[in-house]
Coordinates of C-alpha atoms in Angstrom, one line a residue:
M2 CA 0.0 0.0 0.0
F3 CA 1.2 3.5 -0.8
C4 CA 0.6 6.8 1.0
N5 CA -2.4 9.0 0.3
K6 CA -0.5 12.0 -0.9
E7 CA -1.1 12.5 -4.7
N8 CA 2.1 14.5 -5.3
V9 CA 4.2 11.8 -3.6
N10 CA 2.5 9.0 -5.6
L11 CA 3.0 10.8 -8.9
L12 CA 6.6 11.3 -8.0
T13 CA 7.1 7.7 -7.1
A14 CA 5.4 6.4 -10.2
L15 CA 7.6 8.5 -12.4
L16 CA 10.8 7.6 -10.6
V17 CA 10.0 4.0 -11.4
K18 CA 9.2 4.9 -15.1
Y19 CA 12.6 6.6 -15.4
G20 CA 14.4 3.5 -14.2
V21 CA 15.5 4.7 -10.8
M22 CA 16.7 1.6 -8.8
D23 CA 18.5 3.1 -5.9
A24 CA 17.6 5.6 -3.2
V25 CA 19.5 6.9 -0.2
V26 CA 17.0 7.9 2.5
C27 CA 17.5 10.0 5.6
P28 CA 15.3 9.9 8.7
G29 CA 12.5 12.4 9.3
S30 CA 8.8 12.6 9.8
R31 CA 7.9 15.0 6.9
N32 CA 9.7 12.8 4.3
A33 CA 8.2 9.6 5.8
P34 CA 5.5 9.4 3.1
I35 CA 8.1 9.5 0.4
V36 CA 10.4 7.0 2.1
H37 CA 7.5 4.7 2.7
N38 CA 6.6 4.8 -1.0
L39 CA 10.2 4.2 -2.2
N40 CA 10.4 1.2 0.2
E41 CA 7.1 -0.2 -1.3
C42 CA 8.6 -0.2 -4.8
D43 CA 10.1 -3.6 -5.6
R44 CA 12.4 -2.1 -8.2
I45 CA 13.9 0.5 -5.8
A46 CA 16.4 -0.4 -3.2
C47 CA 16.5 2.0 -0.2
R48 CA 19.7 2.5 1.9
P49 CA 19.4 4.5 5.1
V50 CA 22.0 7.1 6.0
T51 CA 21.4 9.4 9.0
D52 CA 23.8 12.2 8.2
E53 CA 22.5 14.1 5.2
R54 CA 26.0 15.4 4.3
S55 CA 27.2 11.8 4.1
A56 CA 24.0 10.6 2.4
G57 CA 24.5 13.0 -0.5
F58 CA 27.9 11.6 -1.2
Y59 CA 26.6 8.0 -0.8
A60 CA 24.2 8.7 -3.5
L61 CA 26.9 10.4 -5.6
G62 CA 29.1 7.3 -5.3
M63 CA 26.3 4.9 -6.2
A64 CA 25.4 7.0 -9.3
Q65 CA 29.1 6.9 -10.3
A66 CA 29.2 3.1 -10.0
T67 CA 25.9 2.4 -11.7
H68 CA 25.8 5.2 -14.3
R69 CA 22.1 5.6 -13.3
P70 CA 20.2 8.4 -11.5
V71 CA 20.1 7.9 -7.8
V72 CA 17.7 9.5 -5.3
V73 CA 18.8 11.1 -2.0
C74 CA 15.7 11.8 0.1
V75 CA 15.8 14.3 3.0
T76 CA 13.2 15.8 5.3
S77 CA 12.4 19.5 5.6
G78 CA 14.5 22.3 7.0
S79 CA 18.3 22.4 7.2
A80 CA 18.5 18.8 6.2
L81 CA 18.3 20.0 2.6
L82 CA 21.2 22.4 3.0
N83 CA 23.4 19.6 4.2
V84 CA 23.4 17.9 0.8
M85 CA 24.8 21.0 -0.9
P86 CA 28.5 19.8 -1.0
A87 CA 27.5 16.5 -2.7
V88 CA 25.2 18.3 -5.1
A89 CA 28.0 20.8 -6.1
E90 CA 30.4 17.8 -6.6
A91 CA 27.7 16.1 -8.7
Y92 CA 27.3 19.2 -10.8
Y93 CA 30.9 19.4 -11.8
Q94 CA 31.2 15.7 -12.3
H95 CA 28.0 15.6 -14.4
V96 CA 26.3 13.0 -12.2
P97 CA 22.5 12.6 -12.3
L98 CA 21.8 13.0 -8.5
I99 CA 18.1 13.4 -7.8
V100 CA 17.6 15.4 -4.6
V101 CA 14.0 14.9 -3.2
S102 CA 13.2 17.1 -0.2
A103 CA 10.0 17.0 1.8
D104 CA 8.7 20.4 2.8
R105 CA 6.1 22.1 5.0
P106 CA 3.1 23.8 3.3
A107 CA 4.1 27.2 1.8
Q108 CA 1.9 29.1 4.2
W109 CA 4.1 28.1 7.2
I110 CA 7.4 29.1 5.7
D111 CA 9.0 32.0 7.7
Q112 CA 6.2 31.8 10.3
L113 CA 8.4 30.5 13.2
D114 CA 7.2 27.0 12.6
G115 CA 9.5 24.0 13.2
Q116 CA 12.0 22.8 10.6
T117 CA 11.0 25.4 8.0
L118 CA 13.1 27.5 5.6
P119 CA 12.6 28.6 2.0
Q120 CA 13.5 25.3 0.2
P121 CA 12.7 26.0 -3.5
D122 CA 15.9 26.9 -5.3
A123 CA 17.9 26.4 -2.1
L124 CA 20.6 24.5 -4.1
G125 CA 21.0 27.4 -6.5
R126 CA 23.1 27.0 -9.6
F127 CA 24.4 23.6 -8.6
V128 CA 21.3 21.9 -10.0
R129 CA 20.3 22.0 -13.6
H130 CA 16.6 22.3 -12.7
A131 CA 14.6 22.7 -9.5
V132 CA 10.8 22.2 -9.1
Q133 CA 8.3 22.5 -6.3
L134 CA 5.4 20.1 -6.6
P135 CA 1.8 21.2 -5.9
E136 CA -0.5 19.2 -3.8
P137 CA -3.1 18.6 -6.6
H138 CA -6.9 18.8 -6.2
N139 CA -8.0 18.5 -9.8
D140 CA -6.9 17.1 -13.2
E141 CA -5.1 20.3 -14.3
E142 CA -3.1 20.4 -11.1
R143 CA -2.3 16.7 -11.4
W144 CA -1.0 17.3 -15.0
Y145 CA 1.1 20.3 -13.6
C146 CA 2.5 18.1 -10.9
R147 CA 3.3 15.3 -13.3
R148 CA 4.8 17.7 -15.8
L149 CA 7.1 19.2 -13.1
V150 CA 8.4 15.8 -12.1
N151 CA 8.9 14.9 -15.8
E152 CA 10.9 18.1 -16.3
A153 CA 13.2 17.3 -13.5
L154 CA 13.8 13.7 -14.2
F155 CA 14.1 14.2 -17.9
L156 CA 16.7 17.0 -17.4
A157 CA 18.7 14.9 -15.0
T158 CA 19.9 12.7 -17.9
C159 CA 19.3 14.9 -21.0
R160 CA 22.5 15.4 -23.0
Q161 CA 25.2 15.5 -20.3
P162 CA 23.8 14.3 -16.9
A163 CA 23.3 16.8 -14.0
P164 CA 21.8 16.9 -10.5
V165 CA 18.2 18.1 -10.1
H166 CA 16.1 19.1 -7.1
I167 CA 12.4 18.1 -6.4
N168 CA 10.8 19.8 -3.5
V169 CA 7.6 18.2 -2.1
P170 CA 5.4 20.1 0.3
I171 CA 3.3 17.7 2.3
T172 CA 0.4 18.6 4.5
E173 CA -0.6 16.7 7.7
P174 CA -1.7 14.1 8.5
L175 CA 1.4 12.4 7.2
F176 CA 1.0 8.7 7.9
T177 CA -2.0 7.4 6.0
F178 CA -1.0 4.5 3.8
D179 CA -4.1 3.2 2.1
V180 CA -3.6 3.6 -1.7
E181 CA -3.4 0.3 -3.4
A182 CA -1.6 1.3 -6.6
L183 CA 0.5 4.1 -8.0
P184 CA -1.1 6.2 -10.7
K185 CA -0.6 5.4 -14.3
V186 CA 1.9 7.9 -15.8
E187 CA 4.0 8.4 -18.9
R188 CA 7.6 9.5 -18.9
W189 CA 9.2 11.8 -21.4
T190 CA 11.5 10.0 -23.9
M191 CA 14.3 11.6 -25.8
M192 CA 14.0 10.1 -29.2
T193 CA 17.0 11.8 -30.8
E194 CA 20.1 9.7 -30.4
E195 CA 23.2 11.5 -29.2
R196 CA 25.2 13.1 -32.0
R197 CA 22.7 12.0 -34.6
Q198 CA 20.4 14.3 -36.6
P199 CA 16.7 13.9 -35.8
Y200 CA 15.8 12.9 -39.3
A201 CA 18.1 9.8 -38.9
C202 CA 16.4 8.8 -35.6
E203 CA 14.7 5.6 -36.3
A204 CA 12.6 5.8 -33.1
F205 CA 11.0 9.0 -34.3
T206 CA 10.1 7.9 -37.8
A207 CA 8.9 4.5 -36.4
R208 CA 6.6 6.2 -34.0
I209 CA 5.1 8.3 -36.8
A210 CA 4.6 5.3 -39.0
K211 CA 2.8 3.5 -36.2
A212 CA 0.2 6.2 -35.8
E213 CA -3.1 5.6 -37.6
R214 CA -4.3 9.2 -37.3
P215 CA -1.2 11.4 -37.0
L216 CA -1.5 15.2 -36.8
I217 CA 1.4 17.7 -37.2
V218 CA 1.0 21.1 -35.5
I219 CA 3.5 23.9 -36.4
G220 CA 3.6 26.9 -34.1
Q221 CA 5.4 30.1 -34.6
M222 CA 8.9 29.6 -36.2
P223 CA 11.6 32.1 -37.3
A224 CA 11.4 33.2 -40.9
G225 CA 13.2 31.1 -43.3
V226 CA 13.2 27.9 -41.3
F227 CA 10.8 26.1 -43.6
D228 CA 11.2 25.4 -47.3
G229 CA 7.7 26.1 -48.6
R230 CA 7.9 23.3 -51.2
K231 CA 8.8 20.7 -48.6
L232 CA 6.0 21.9 -46.4
E233 CA 3.6 21.5 -49.3
R234 CA 4.8 17.9 -49.9
L235 CA 4.2 17.2 -46.2
M236 CA 0.7 18.5 -46.5
D237 CA 0.1 16.1 -49.3
R238 CA 0.7 13.2 -46.8
Y239 CA -0.3 14.4 -43.4
V240 CA -2.9 16.6 -41.7
V241 CA -0.9 19.8 -40.9
F242 CA -1.9 22.7 -38.8
A243 CA 0.3 25.6 -39.8
E244 CA -0.5 29.3 -39.2
P245 CA 1.0 32.2 -41.2
L246 CA 3.5 32.7 -38.3
S247 CA 5.4 29.6 -39.5
N248 CA 4.0 28.7 -42.9
T249 CA 5.9 29.7 -46.0
S250 CA 4.1 27.3 -48.4
G251 CA 1.7 30.0 -49.6
T252 CA -1.2 27.9 -48.5
N253 CA -3.4 29.1 -45.7
V254 CA -4.5 26.2 -43.5
H255 CA -7.9 27.1 -42.0
F256 CA -7.7 24.8 -39.1
D257 CA -9.1 27.3 -36.6
E258 CA -12.3 27.4 -38.5
A259 CA -12.3 23.7 -38.9
V260 CA -11.9 23.1 -35.2
K261 CA -14.8 25.4 -34.5
R262 CA -16.9 23.5 -36.9
I263 CA -16.0 20.2 -35.3
S264 CA -17.2 21.5 -31.9
G265 CA -20.6 21.8 -33.4
M266 CA -20.8 18.2 -34.7
S267 CA -22.3 15.2 -33.1
A268 CA -20.0 13.3 -30.7
E269 CA -19.6 10.4 -33.3
D270 CA -18.7 12.7 -36.2
A271 CA -16.4 14.8 -34.0
H272 CA -14.6 11.7 -32.8
S273 CA -13.6 10.8 -36.4
Y274 CA -11.4 13.9 -36.6
R275 CA -9.4 13.1 -33.4
P276 CA -5.7 12.3 -33.9
D277 CA -4.0 9.4 -32.1
Y278 CA -0.5 11.0 -32.2
I279 CA 0.5 14.7 -32.5
V280 CA 3.8 16.1 -33.5
Y281 CA 4.3 19.7 -32.3
L282 CA 7.0 21.9 -33.8
G283 CA 7.8 25.5 -33.0
D284 CA 6.3 27.8 -30.4
T285 CA 2.8 29.1 -29.7
I286 CA -0.2 28.9 -32.0
V287 CA -2.6 31.8 -32.2
S288 CA -5.8 29.8 -32.2
K289 CA -7.1 29.4 -28.6
A290 CA -9.9 27.1 -29.8
T291 CA -7.4 24.8 -31.3
R292 CA -5.2 24.7 -28.2
R293 CA -8.2 23.8 -26.1
W294 CA -9.4 21.1 -28.5
L295 CA -6.0 19.5 -28.8
R296 CA -5.7 19.4 -25.0
S297 CA -9.1 17.8 -24.6
I298 CA -8.2 14.9 -26.9
G299 CA -5.5 13.4 -24.7
A300 CA -3.5 11.9 -27.6
P301 CA 0.2 11.4 -26.9
S302 CA 2.4 14.1 -28.3
C303 CA 5.9 14.6 -29.5
L304 CA 7.7 17.9 -29.0
V305 CA 10.2 18.9 -31.7
T306 CA 12.5 21.5 -30.1
P307 CA 15.8 23.1 -30.9
N308 CA 16.7 22.9 -27.2
A309 CA 15.8 19.8 -25.2
L310 CA 17.0 21.4 -22.0
E311 CA 13.9 23.7 -22.1
P312 CA 11.1 21.2 -22.7
H313 CA 7.5 22.3 -23.0
D314 CA 4.2 20.4 -22.7
P315 CA 1.8 22.6 -24.6
L316 CA -0.8 19.9 -25.2
M317 CA -0.6 18.4 -21.7
T318 CA 0.2 14.9 -23.2
L319 CA 3.9 15.0 -23.9
T320 CA 5.6 11.6 -24.2
D321 CA 8.4 12.1 -26.7
I322 CA 11.0 14.8 -27.4
V323 CA 13.1 15.2 -30.5
E324 CA 15.9 17.8 -30.4
C325 CA 16.1 19.4 -33.8
P326 CA 18.1 22.6 -34.5
Y327 CA 16.3 25.1 -36.7
G328 CA 18.8 24.4 -39.4
D329 CA 17.8 20.8 -39.6
V330 CA 14.0 21.3 -39.8
S331 CA 14.0 21.0 -43.6
S332 CA 15.6 17.6 -43.2
L333 CA 13.1 16.7 -40.6
L334 CA 10.3 17.5 -43.1
D335 CA 12.0 15.2 -45.6
A336 CA 12.0 12.4 -43.1
L337 CA 8.4 12.8 -42.3
T338 CA 7.5 13.0 -46.0
A339 CA 9.4 9.8 -46.6
T340 CA 7.7 8.0 -43.7
P341 CA 4.8 5.8 -44.9
A342 CA 1.6 7.4 -43.6
K343 CA -1.5 5.4 -42.7
D344 CA -4.9 6.8 -43.4
E345 CA -7.1 5.0 -40.9
R346 CA -10.7 5.1 -42.2
G347 CA -9.9 8.1 -44.4
F348 CA -8.6 10.4 -41.6
Y349 CA -6.4 12.4 -44.0
E350 CA -9.1 12.7 -46.6
R351 CA -11.8 13.6 -44.1
W352 CA -9.6 16.4 -42.8
K353 CA -8.6 17.6 -46.3
F354 CA -12.2 17.9 -47.3
L355 CA -13.1 19.9 -44.2
L356 CA -10.0 22.2 -44.5
D357 CA -10.8 22.8 -48.2
E358 CA -14.4 23.7 -47.3
C359 CA -13.1 26.2 -44.7
A360 CA -10.7 27.7 -47.2
E361 CA -13.5 28.1 -49.7
R362 CA -15.6 29.7 -47.1
A363 CA -12.8 32.3 -46.4
A364 CA -12.4 33.0 -50.1
N365 CA -16.1 33.4 -50.8
Y366 CA -17.2 35.2 -47.6
D367 CA -17.6 38.9 -48.4
P368 CA -17.8 40.8 -45.1
A369 CA -19.4 44.3 -44.9
F370 CA -17.1 47.2 -44.2
S371 CA -15.1 46.2 -41.2
Q372 CA -11.6 45.4 -40.1
M373 CA -12.1 42.0 -41.5
A374 CA -13.0 43.4 -44.9
V375 CA -10.0 45.8 -44.8
V376 CA -7.5 43.0 -44.0
R377 CA -9.0 40.8 -46.7
Y378 CA -8.5 43.5 -49.3
F379 CA -5.0 44.3 -48.0
E380 CA -3.9 40.7 -48.3
E381 CA -5.4 40.4 -51.9
Q382 CA -3.3 43.4 -53.0
L383 CA -0.2 41.8 -51.7
D384 CA -0.6 38.9 -54.1
D385 CA -0.4 41.3 -57.0
L386 CA 2.8 43.0 -56.0
D387 CA 6.1 41.7 -57.3
M388 CA 8.5 43.0 -54.5
D389 CA 9.9 42.1 -51.1
I390 CA 7.2 42.9 -48.5
F391 CA 7.6 42.0 -44.9
V392 CA 4.3 42.0 -43.0
H393 CA 4.1 42.5 -39.3
Y394 CA 0.8 42.0 -37.5
A395 CA 0.1 43.3 -34.0
N396 CA -1.6 41.1 -31.4
S397 CA -5.3 40.6 -30.6
S398 CA -7.7 41.1 -33.4
A399 CA -5.1 41.9 -36.1
I400 CA -3.2 38.7 -35.9
R401 CA -6.4 36.6 -35.8
L402 CA -7.4 38.2 -39.1
A403 CA -4.0 37.4 -40.5
C404 CA -4.6 33.8 -39.7
I405 CA -7.7 33.9 -41.9
Y406 CA -6.4 35.7 -44.9
A407 CA -2.5 35.7 -45.0
N408 CA -0.9 33.4 -47.6
H409 CA 2.6 34.3 -46.6
Y410 CA 4.9 34.3 -43.6
V411 CA 3.8 36.8 -40.9
W412 CA 5.9 38.4 -38.1
C413 CA 4.1 38.9 -34.8
N414 CA 5.2 39.3 -31.1
R415 CA 3.6 36.0 -30.0
G416 CA 6.2 35.2 -27.4
V417 CA 4.0 36.7 -24.6
N418 CA 1.3 38.1 -26.8
G419 CA 1.4 41.6 -25.4
I420 CA 0.1 44.7 -27.2
E421 CA 3.2 46.7 -26.4
G422 CA 6.0 47.0 -28.9
S423 CA 4.4 45.7 -32.1
L424 CA 5.0 48.9 -33.9
S425 CA 8.5 49.4 -32.5
T426 CA 9.4 45.9 -33.7
A427 CA 8.2 46.6 -37.2
A428 CA 9.9 49.9 -37.2
G429 CA 13.2 48.3 -36.1
F430 CA 12.8 45.6 -38.7
S431 CA 12.4 48.4 -41.4
L432 CA 15.7 49.9 -40.4
A433 CA 17.5 46.6 -41.0
S434 CA 15.7 45.7 -44.2
T435 CA 15.6 47.2 -47.7
G436 CA 12.2 45.7 -48.5
L437 CA 8.8 47.3 -47.7
T438 CA 7.8 46.6 -44.1
V439 CA 4.1 46.8 -43.4
C440 CA 2.6 46.9 -39.9
V441 CA -1.0 46.0 -39.5
I442 CA -2.1 47.2 -36.1
G443 CA -5.1 47.9 -33.9
D444 CA -5.7 51.2 -32.2
L445 CA -4.9 50.3 -28.6
S446 CA -1.6 48.7 -29.7
F447 CA -0.7 51.7 -31.9
F448 CA -1.4 54.4 -29.4
Y449 CA 0.3 52.5 -26.6
D450 CA 3.5 52.3 -28.8
Q451 CA 3.3 55.6 -30.6
N452 CA 6.8 56.5 -29.6
A453 CA 8.0 54.1 -32.1
L454 CA 7.5 56.9 -34.6
W455 CA 9.6 59.3 -32.6
N456 CA 12.8 58.3 -34.4
R457 CA 14.7 60.3 -37.0
N458 CA 16.2 57.1 -38.6
L459 CA 12.9 56.0 -40.1
N460 CA 12.4 56.1 -43.8
G461 CA 9.9 55.4 -46.6
N462 CA 10.0 51.6 -46.4
L463 CA 7.9 51.5 -43.3
R464 CA 4.1 51.5 -43.9
I465 CA 1.4 51.2 -41.3
L466 CA -2.2 50.0 -41.7
L467 CA -4.0 51.3 -38.5
L468 CA -7.3 49.6 -37.8
N469 CA -9.1 52.1 -35.5
N470 CA -12.5 51.1 -34.1
R471 CA -11.9 53.3 -31.0
T472 CA -11.8 50.4 -28.5
G473 CA -10.3 47.0 -27.7
G474 CA -12.5 45.2 -30.1
I475 CA -11.4 41.7 -29.2
F476 CA -13.0 42.2 -25.7
R477 CA -16.4 42.1 -27.4
S478 CA -16.0 38.5 -28.2
L479 CA -15.5 37.4 -24.6
P480 CA -18.6 35.7 -23.3
G481 CA -20.2 37.5 -20.3
L482 CA -18.0 40.6 -20.3
K483 CA -20.6 42.8 -21.9
D484 CA -22.7 42.4 -18.7
S485 CA -20.1 44.3 -16.7
P486 CA -20.6 48.1 -16.5
A487 CA -16.8 48.3 -16.6
A488 CA -16.6 46.6 -20.0
G489 CA -16.4 49.6 -22.3
D490 CA -14.4 52.4 -20.6
L491 CA -12.3 50.4 -18.2
V492 CA -11.7 47.0 -19.8
A493 CA -11.9 47.8 -23.5
A494 CA -10.5 51.3 -23.1
T495 CA -13.0 53.1 -25.4
H496 CA -11.6 56.3 -26.8
E497 CA -11.9 59.0 -29.5
T498 CA -8.2 59.4 -30.4
T499 CA -6.8 59.5 -34.0
A500 CA -3.3 59.2 -35.3
Q501 CA -3.3 62.3 -37.4
G502 CA -1.6 64.5 -34.9
I503 CA 0.9 61.9 -34.0
C504 CA 1.9 61.6 -37.7
T505 CA 2.1 65.4 -38.1
Q506 CA 4.5 65.8 -35.1
N507 CA 6.7 62.9 -36.4
D508 CA 6.7 63.8 -40.1
I509 CA 4.8 60.6 -41.0
G510 CA 2.6 60.7 -44.2
Y511 CA -1.1 60.3 -43.2
L512 CA -4.0 58.9 -45.0
S513 CA -7.5 58.0 -43.7
A514 CA -10.5 56.1 -44.7
K515 CA -14.1 55.8 -43.3
N516 CA -15.7 53.5 -45.9
M517 CA -14.6 50.5 -48.1
Q518 CA -14.0 52.5 -51.2
E519 CA -11.7 54.9 -49.4
A520 CA -10.0 52.0 -47.7
Q521 CA -9.3 50.3 -51.0
I522 CA -7.8 53.4 -52.5
G523 CA -5.8 54.0 -49.3
I524 CA -4.4 50.5 -49.3
V525 CA -3.2 50.7 -52.9
T526 CA -1.6 54.1 -52.1
L527 CA 0.0 52.7 -48.9
L528 CA 1.6 49.9 -50.8
T529 CA 2.7 51.7 -54.0
R530 CA 3.4 55.4 -53.2
Q531 CA 7.1 56.4 -53.5
T532 CA 8.1 58.4 -50.4
D533 CA 11.2 59.0 -48.3
R534 CA 9.2 59.0 -45.0
P535 CA 6.9 56.4 -43.4
L536 CA 3.3 56.4 -44.5
L537 CA 0.2 55.5 -42.4
L538 CA -3.3 54.7 -43.4
E539 CA -5.9 55.0 -40.6
V540 CA -9.1 53.1 -41.3
F541 CA -12.0 54.0 -39.1
T542 CA -14.5 51.2 -38.5
E543 CA -17.3 50.5 -35.9
A544 CA -16.7 47.9 -33.2
E545 CA -20.2 46.5 -33.6
A546 CA -19.6 45.9 -37.4
D547 CA -16.2 44.4 -36.7
A548 CA -17.7 41.9 -34.2
K549 CA -20.6 41.0 -36.5
A550 CA -18.4 40.4 -39.5
T551 CA -16.2 37.9 -37.5
F552 CA -19.2 36.3 -35.8
D553 CA -21.0 35.7 -39.2
F554 CA -17.8 34.3 -40.7
Y555 CA -17.8 31.4 -38.2
I556 CA -21.4 30.6 -38.7
A557 CA -21.7 27.7 -41.2
E558 CA -23.7 28.5 -44.3

């Protein structure tokens, strides 16, 4: 029987999964649930050592001899500090020492309670990674706890081994041992063999070939990483979710619209679109609906990352990790394209039909005058220009419209998705580029970052399409917010500001439009006028019309 502490049980289960076979345990009451669990595992041999200083070195020596990770488990308080010399030695000898420390609940730290001190990060730079486990109460907190343990244990042996620290707060009562079995868990597996390119990794390609309904998700990637032709060939074999923030194929994949359609289907029909294995490349994706859908599926996922020392679990189902430098991504696409792809019960064809339907909907939908209509026309004009154009979209509504209409690579500050700095980023880009740099930006983002135009170095290759509906329009799509009296002035920051004065004081060419005809003329002028100074087109729309255009687009015909 195991203890009744979920964080301890998740930790124990993953220690077993990662092949831990030895633990040095020190006496104490707070760490008793952990010691009890380790002792209950047939595969883990426990050795008691009273002095924590000595225990750390015992574990170090065992790890040296076995070439396996070894646990040293201590109780709360100064016991943890006593393993520091051994941890420092393990750090410089590259030994996978796993320090597991029990702790008091966070509310009792520094409150004159017994055997308490701030234990997270107490071992400082002498561990590669340190985590503090929550005491979970729901599925999301259980995933978080499981993810933290996976991070620590994975990083203990990733590339060159290193010590790690897992701190485990445990509330009283401590000594209830009535759980019959450890939870079922999955460990993270490094599929890339050392000193081998990911495309030569047989484990990776074999796992893809085994999947009957594979899905490839490509988040934001630096420009130039993907060969568009290779990406097109990949799309001919697999279901691929790629937004304009990574996609250089010239094909807009309308997966956000497709996922929203699936949510309205019957359970049986919706189930036929669910993948059984997901490969995730790159960083974040814009579509919140897609993130939620992918997480709800529960399919095992593989993270392809340029740095395995900073693993992420964006879909909450990570099982495999492939380390692939950006320079090798094209080769990775070749490997995926060459891997035989199954099509269980028409999974690929079913998705292709749905995505084609959504693409046709986007092409044929003719919104009334709105920000959506303006961006649609802007993107159509780009297709007719034979010149280097670098398009930056600001966050919130602007980037979501880009995901519907852009058929080219898009720059956007999606690292943390803030509204600040989008204009400054585009302006800085224009200084380092000879091509035309266009920034499509909403009013709040623009006025927040107006000092980007206070720069004498700017020249005529910077163009700005300002979508001004006098409010944070995206807030109108949040369910329930409209019922708050604070929604308009305080949350969405309703205003009556225009950019004309800002342009005048900074010697920026200014155009404006208040209807579709004026907007069309303005966009053509914005993209073709020869000028030595930046040029801005401010298009005034109504927030209600903007919201209605987007809402109607997502309603199936």
